């Protein structure tokens, strides 16, 4: 699984371009992010809720690599951060272009959440 590149509003993974936020599962499967899990609690999808963290996490995940947007505007709520910490899952939160590099270089069992705007 390789993230080829990203620019505002899109990300290309293994040659396929997505024009929305994506989740890259441990298996390598790419899914559309379920923003509503956070938006219904905070009124915005720029704060990851505990509910969304629960949806993101999978047993065996060592690291969650979060592409926080082109300018780094996405963040985790304290409850989401606590949940992932209790699961033993490290969180690497970086602007999306940096997170892409980190995701590609990491050899850990990881999940990626890539926010493609902001």
PDB file of N, CA, C and O in Angstrom, residues 61-101:
ATOM      1  N   UNK A  61      -3.715  -2.556  15.555  1.00  0.00           N
ATOM      2  CA  UNK A  61      -3.186  -1.276  15.076  1.00  0.00           C
ATOM      3  C   UNK A  61      -2.196  -0.724  16.100  1.00  0.00           C
ATOM      4  O   UNK A  61      -2.521  -0.571  17.269  1.00  0.00           O
ATOM      5  N   UNK A  62      -0.992  -0.440  15.644  1.00  0.00           N
ATOM      6  CA  UNK A  62       0.034   0.142  16.505  1.00  0.00           C
ATOM      7  C   UNK A  62       0.041   1.667  16.416  1.00  0.00           C
ATOM      8  O   UNK A  62       0.340   2.340  17.394  1.00  0.00           O
ATOM      9  N   UNK A  63      -0.270   2.185  15.225  1.00  0.00           N
ATOM     10  CA  UNK A  63      -0.211   3.633  14.999  1.00  0.00           C
ATOM     11  C   UNK A  63      -1.358   4.067  14.097  1.00  0.00           C
ATOM     12  O   UNK A  63      -1.660   3.408  13.111  1.00  0.00           O
ATOM     13  N   UNK A  64      -1.952   5.189  14.454  1.00  0.00           N
ATOM     14  CA  UNK A  64      -2.912   5.863  13.592  1.00  0.00           C
ATOM     15  C   UNK A  64      -2.197   7.074  13.024  1.00  0.00           C
ATOM     16  O   UNK A  64      -1.783   7.969  13.766  1.00  0.00           O
ATOM     17  N   UNK A  65      -2.000   7.076  11.712  1.00  0.00           N
ATOM     18  CA  UNK A  65      -1.359   8.204  11.036  1.00  0.00           C
ATOM     19  C   UNK A  65      -2.486   9.097  10.526  1.00  0.00           C
ATOM     20  O   UNK A  65      -3.277   8.680   9.677  1.00  0.00           O
ATOM     21  N   UNK A  66      -2.546  10.313  11.067  1.00  0.00           N
ATOM     22  CA  UNK A  66      -3.611  11.245  10.701  1.00  0.00           C
ATOM     23  C   UNK A  66      -3.028  12.362   9.861  1.00  0.00           C
ATOM     24  O   UNK A  66      -2.175  13.124  10.328  1.00  0.00           O
ATOM     25  N   UNK A  67      -3.507  12.444   8.627  1.00  0.00           N
ATOM     26  CA  UNK A  67      -3.216  13.591   7.779  1.00  0.00           C
ATOM     27  C   UNK A  67      -4.235  14.651   8.139  1.00  0.00           C
ATOM     28  O   UNK A  67      -5.419  14.520   7.842  1.00  0.00           O
ATOM     29  N   UNK A  68      -3.781  15.693   8.814  1.00  0.00           N
ATOM     30  CA  UNK A  68      -4.673  16.684   9.413  1.00  0.00           C
ATOM     31  C   UNK A  68      -5.112  17.772   8.439  1.00  0.00           C
ATOM     32  O   UNK A  68      -5.611  18.806   8.858  1.00  0.00           O
ATOM     33  N   UNK A  69      -4.956  17.532   7.158  1.00  0.00           N
ATOM     34  CA  UNK A  69      -5.326  18.518   6.148  1.00  0.00           C
ATOM     35  C   UNK A  69      -4.079  19.175   5.592  1.00  0.00           C
ATOM     36  O   UNK A  69      -3.001  19.111   6.185  1.00  0.00           O
ATOM     37  N   UNK A  70      -4.226  19.812   4.460  1.00  0.00           N
ATOM     38  CA  UNK A  70      -3.069  20.420   3.799  1.00  0.00           C
ATOM     39  C   UNK A  70      -2.386  21.458   4.691  1.00  0.00           C
ATOM     40  O   UNK A  70      -1.183  21.647   4.627  1.00  0.00           O
ATOM     41  N   UNK A  71      -3.159  22.099   5.552  1.00  0.00           N
ATOM     42  CA  UNK A  71      -2.606  23.092   6.470  1.00  0.00           C
ATOM     43  C   UNK A  71      -2.665  22.639   7.928  1.00  0.00           C
ATOM     44  O   UNK A  71      -2.365  23.410   8.828  1.00  0.00           O
ATOM     45  N   UNK A  72      -3.066  21.400   8.171  1.00  0.00           N
ATOM     46  CA  UNK A  72      -3.034  20.829   9.514  1.00  0.00           C
ATOM     47  C   UNK A  72      -4.153  21.262  10.440  1.00  0.00           C
ATOM     48  O   UNK A  72      -3.950  21.376  11.645  1.00  0.00           O
ATOM     49  N   UNK A  73      -5.375  21.438   9.940  1.00  0.00           N
ATOM     50  CA  UNK A  73      -6.483  21.947  10.752  1.00  0.00           C
ATOM     51  C   UNK A  73      -7.290  20.887  11.507  1.00  0.00           C
ATOM     52  O   UNK A  73      -8.078  21.228  12.378  1.00  0.00           O
ATOM     53  N   UNK A  74      -7.114  19.623  11.195  1.00  0.00           N
ATOM     54  CA  UNK A  74      -7.865  18.552  11.867  1.00  0.00           C
ATOM     55  C   UNK A  74      -7.176  18.205  13.187  1.00  0.00           C
ATOM     56  O   UNK A  74      -5.954  18.233  13.280  1.00  0.00           O
ATOM     57  N   UNK A  75      -7.973  17.866  14.206  1.00  0.00           N
ATOM     58  CA  UNK A  75      -7.385  17.463  15.484  1.00  0.00           C
ATOM     59  C   UNK A  75      -8.260  16.401  16.138  1.00  0.00           C
ATOM     60  O   UNK A  75      -9.401  16.193  15.738  1.00  0.00           O
ATOM     61  N   UNK A  76      -7.709  15.761  17.150  1.00  0.00           N
ATOM     62  CA  UNK A  76      -8.450  14.761  17.924  1.00  0.00           C
ATOM     63  C   UNK A  76      -9.046  15.416  19.156  1.00  0.00           C
ATOM     64  O   UNK A  76      -8.411  16.265  19.775  1.00  0.00           O
ATOM     65  N   UNK A  77     -10.245  14.998  19.509  1.00  0.00           N
ATOM     66  CA  UNK A  77     -10.830  15.451  20.769  1.00  0.00           C
ATOM     67  C   UNK A  77     -10.065  14.768  21.899  1.00  0.00           C
ATOM     68  O   UNK A  77      -9.453  13.710  21.701  1.00  0.00           O
ATOM     69  N   UNK A  78     -10.103  15.338  23.099  1.00  0.00           N
ATOM     70  CA  UNK A  78      -9.459  14.670  24.235  1.00  0.00           C
ATOM     71  C   UNK A  78      -9.993  13.251  24.461  1.00  0.00           C
ATOM     72  O   UNK A  78      -9.221  12.345  24.772  1.00  0.00           O
ATOM     73  N   UNK A  79     -11.299  13.057  24.287  1.00  0.00           N
ATOM     74  CA  UNK A  79     -11.878  11.720  24.478  1.00  0.00           C
ATOM     75  C   UNK A  79     -11.367  10.729  23.436  1.00  0.00           C
ATOM     76  O   UNK A  79     -11.116   9.565  23.745  1.00  0.00           O
ATOM     77  N   UNK A  80     -11.216  11.179  22.187  1.00  0.00           N
ATOM     78  CA  UNK A  80     -10.685  10.307  21.130  1.00  0.00           C
ATOM     79  C   UNK A  80      -9.236   9.949  21.428  1.00  0.00           C
ATOM     80  O   UNK A  80      -8.825   8.791  21.301  1.00  0.00           O
ATOM     81  N   UNK A  81      -8.478  10.933  21.853  1.00  0.00           N
ATOM     82  CA  UNK A  81      -7.077  10.709  22.192  1.00  0.00           C
ATOM     83  C   UNK A  81      -6.943   9.720  23.347  1.00  0.00           C
ATOM     84  O   UNK A  81      -6.129   8.789  23.293  1.00  0.00           O
ATOM     85  N   UNK A  82      -7.756   9.895  24.385  1.00  0.00           N
ATOM     86  CA  UNK A  82      -7.737   8.980  25.535  1.00  0.00           C
ATOM     87  C   UNK A  82      -8.101   7.559  25.109  1.00  0.00           C
ATOM     88  O   UNK A  82      -7.470   6.592  25.539  1.00  0.00           O
ATOM     89  N   UNK A  83      -9.130   7.429  24.267  1.00  0.00           N
ATOM     90  CA  UNK A  83      -9.568   6.115  23.798  1.00  0.00           C
ATOM     91  C   UNK A  83      -8.421   5.391  23.077  1.00  0.00           C
ATOM     92  O   UNK A  83      -8.129   4.226  23.371  1.00  0.00           O
ATOM     93  N   UNK A  84      -7.778   6.078  22.142  1.00  0.00           N
ATOM     94  CA  UNK A  84      -6.704   5.452  21.374  1.00  0.00           C
ATOM     95  C   UNK A  84      -5.504   5.122  22.260  1.00  0.00           C
ATOM     96  O   UNK A  84      -4.869   4.079  22.096  1.00  0.00           O
ATOM     97  N   UNK A  85      -5.218   6.001  23.207  1.00  0.00           N
ATOM     98  CA  UNK A  85      -4.124   5.753  24.145  1.00  0.00           C
ATOM     99  C   UNK A  85      -4.386   4.485  24.963  1.00  0.00           C
ATOM    100  O   UNK A  85      -3.503   3.646  25.136  1.00  0.00           O
ATOM    101  N   UNK A  86      -5.625   4.332  25.442  1.00  0.00           N
ATOM    102  CA  UNK A  86      -5.981   3.142  26.222  1.00  0.00           C
ATOM    103  C   UNK A  86      -5.893   1.865  25.387  1.00  0.00           C
ATOM    104  O   UNK A  86      -5.654   0.784  25.919  1.00  0.00           O
ATOM    105  N   UNK A  87      -6.088   1.987  24.087  1.00  0.00           N
ATOM    106  CA  UNK A  87      -5.981   0.835  23.183  1.00  0.00           C
ATOM    107  C   UNK A  87      -4.529   0.535  22.806  1.00  0.00           C
ATOM    108  O   UNK A  87      -4.253  -0.432  22.102  1.00  0.00           O
ATOM    109  N   UNK A  88      -3.606   1.398  23.259  1.00  0.00           N
ATOM    110  CA  UNK A  88      -2.196   1.204  22.936  1.00  0.00           C
ATOM    111  C   UNK A  88      -1.836   1.622  21.529  1.00  0.00           C
ATOM    112  O   UNK A  88      -0.830   1.172  20.968  1.00  0.00           O
ATOM    113  N   UNK A  89      -2.636   2.492  20.947  1.00  0.00           N
ATOM    114  CA  UNK A  89      -2.436   2.954  19.578  1.00  0.00           C
ATOM    115  C   UNK A  89      -1.838   4.364  19.609  1.00  0.00           C
ATOM    116  O   UNK A  89      -2.477   5.293  20.070  1.00  0.00           O
ATOM    117  N   UNK A  90      -0.617   4.490  19.129  1.00  0.00           N
ATOM    118  CA  UNK A  90       0.016   5.808  19.029  1.00  0.00           C
ATOM    119  C   UNK A  90      -0.685   6.602  17.926  1.00  0.00           C
ATOM    120  O   UNK A  90      -1.176   6.030  16.955  1.00  0.00           O
ATOM    121  N   UNK A  91      -0.681   7.907  18.079  1.00  0.00           N
ATOM    122  CA  UNK A  91      -1.265   8.785  17.063  1.00  0.00           C
ATOM    123  C   UNK A  91      -0.176   9.701  16.535  1.00  0.00           C
ATOM    124  O   UNK A  91       0.525  10.359  17.307  1.00  0.00           O
ATOM    125  N   UNK A  92      -0.027   9.725  15.231  1.00  0.00           N
ATOM    126  CA  UNK A  92       0.884  10.633  14.563  1.00  0.00           C
ATOM    127  C   UNK A  92       0.013  11.603  13.772  1.00  0.00           C
ATOM    128  O   UNK A  92      -0.608  11.212  12.786  1.00  0.00           O
ATOM    129  N   UNK A  93      -0.071  12.843  14.239  1.00  0.00           N
ATOM    130  CA  UNK A  93      -0.930  13.867  13.639  1.00  0.00           C
ATOM    131  C   UNK A  93      -0.041  14.895  12.953  1.00  0.00           C
ATOM    132  O   UNK A  93       0.741  15.575  13.618  1.00  0.00           O
ATOM    133  N   UNK A  94      -0.149  14.980  11.631  1.00  0.00           N
ATOM    134  CA  UNK A  94       0.688  15.878  10.839  1.00  0.00           C
ATOM    135  C   UNK A  94      -0.129  16.460   9.689  1.00  0.00           C
ATOM    136  O   UNK A  94      -1.124  15.850   9.271  1.00  0.00           O
ATOM    137  N   UNK A  95       0.309  17.602   9.128  1.00  0.00           N
ATOM    138  CA  UNK A  95      -0.328  18.047   7.882  1.00  0.00           C
ATOM    139  C   UNK A  95      -0.272  16.907   6.862  1.00  0.00           C
ATOM    140  O   UNK A  95       0.688  16.113   6.854  1.00  0.00           O
ATOM    141  N   UNK A  96      -1.281  16.797   6.038  1.00  0.00           N
ATOM    142  CA  UNK A  96      -1.413  15.642   5.147  1.00  0.00           C
ATOM    143  C   UNK A  96      -0.174  15.349   4.303  1.00  0.00           C
ATOM    144  O   UNK A  96       0.229  14.182   4.224  1.00  0.00           O
ATOM    145  N   UNK A  97       0.484  16.344   3.684  1.00  0.00           N
ATOM    146  CA  UNK A  97       1.679  15.982   2.897  1.00  0.00           C
ATOM    147  C   UNK A  97       2.763  15.294   3.742  1.00  0.00           C
ATOM    148  O   UNK A  97       3.394  14.337   3.286  1.00  0.00           O
ATOM    149  N   UNK A  98       2.949  15.733   4.985  1.00  0.00           N
ATOM    150  CA  UNK A  98       3.923  15.094   5.877  1.00  0.00           C
ATOM    151  C   UNK A  98       3.435  13.714   6.313  1.00  0.00           C
ATOM    152  O   UNK A  98       4.215  12.762   6.408  1.00  0.00           O
ATOM    153  N   UNK A  99       2.139  13.602   6.603  1.00  0.00           N
ATOM    154  CA  UNK A  99       1.564  12.325   7.026  1.00  0.00           C
ATOM    155  C   UNK A  99       1.689  11.273   5.921  1.00  0.00           C
ATOM    156  O   UNK A  99       1.890  10.094   6.213  1.00  0.00           O
ATOM    157  N   UNK A 100       1.579  11.691   4.673  1.00  0.00           N
ATOM    158  CA  UNK A 100       1.748  10.763   3.546  1.00  0.00           C
ATOM    159  C   UNK A 100       3.150  10.159   3.585  1.00  0.00           C
ATOM    160  O   UNK A 100       3.319   8.946   3.465  1.00  0.00           O
ATOM    161  N   UNK A 101       4.157  11.009   3.789  1.00  0.00           N
ATOM    162  CA  UNK A 101       5.538  10.503   3.865  1.00  0.00           C
ATOM    163  C   UNK A 101       5.694   9.552   5.055  1.00  0.00           C
ATOM    164  O   UNK A 101       6.292   8.479   4.936  1.00  0.00           O
TER     165      UNK A 101
END
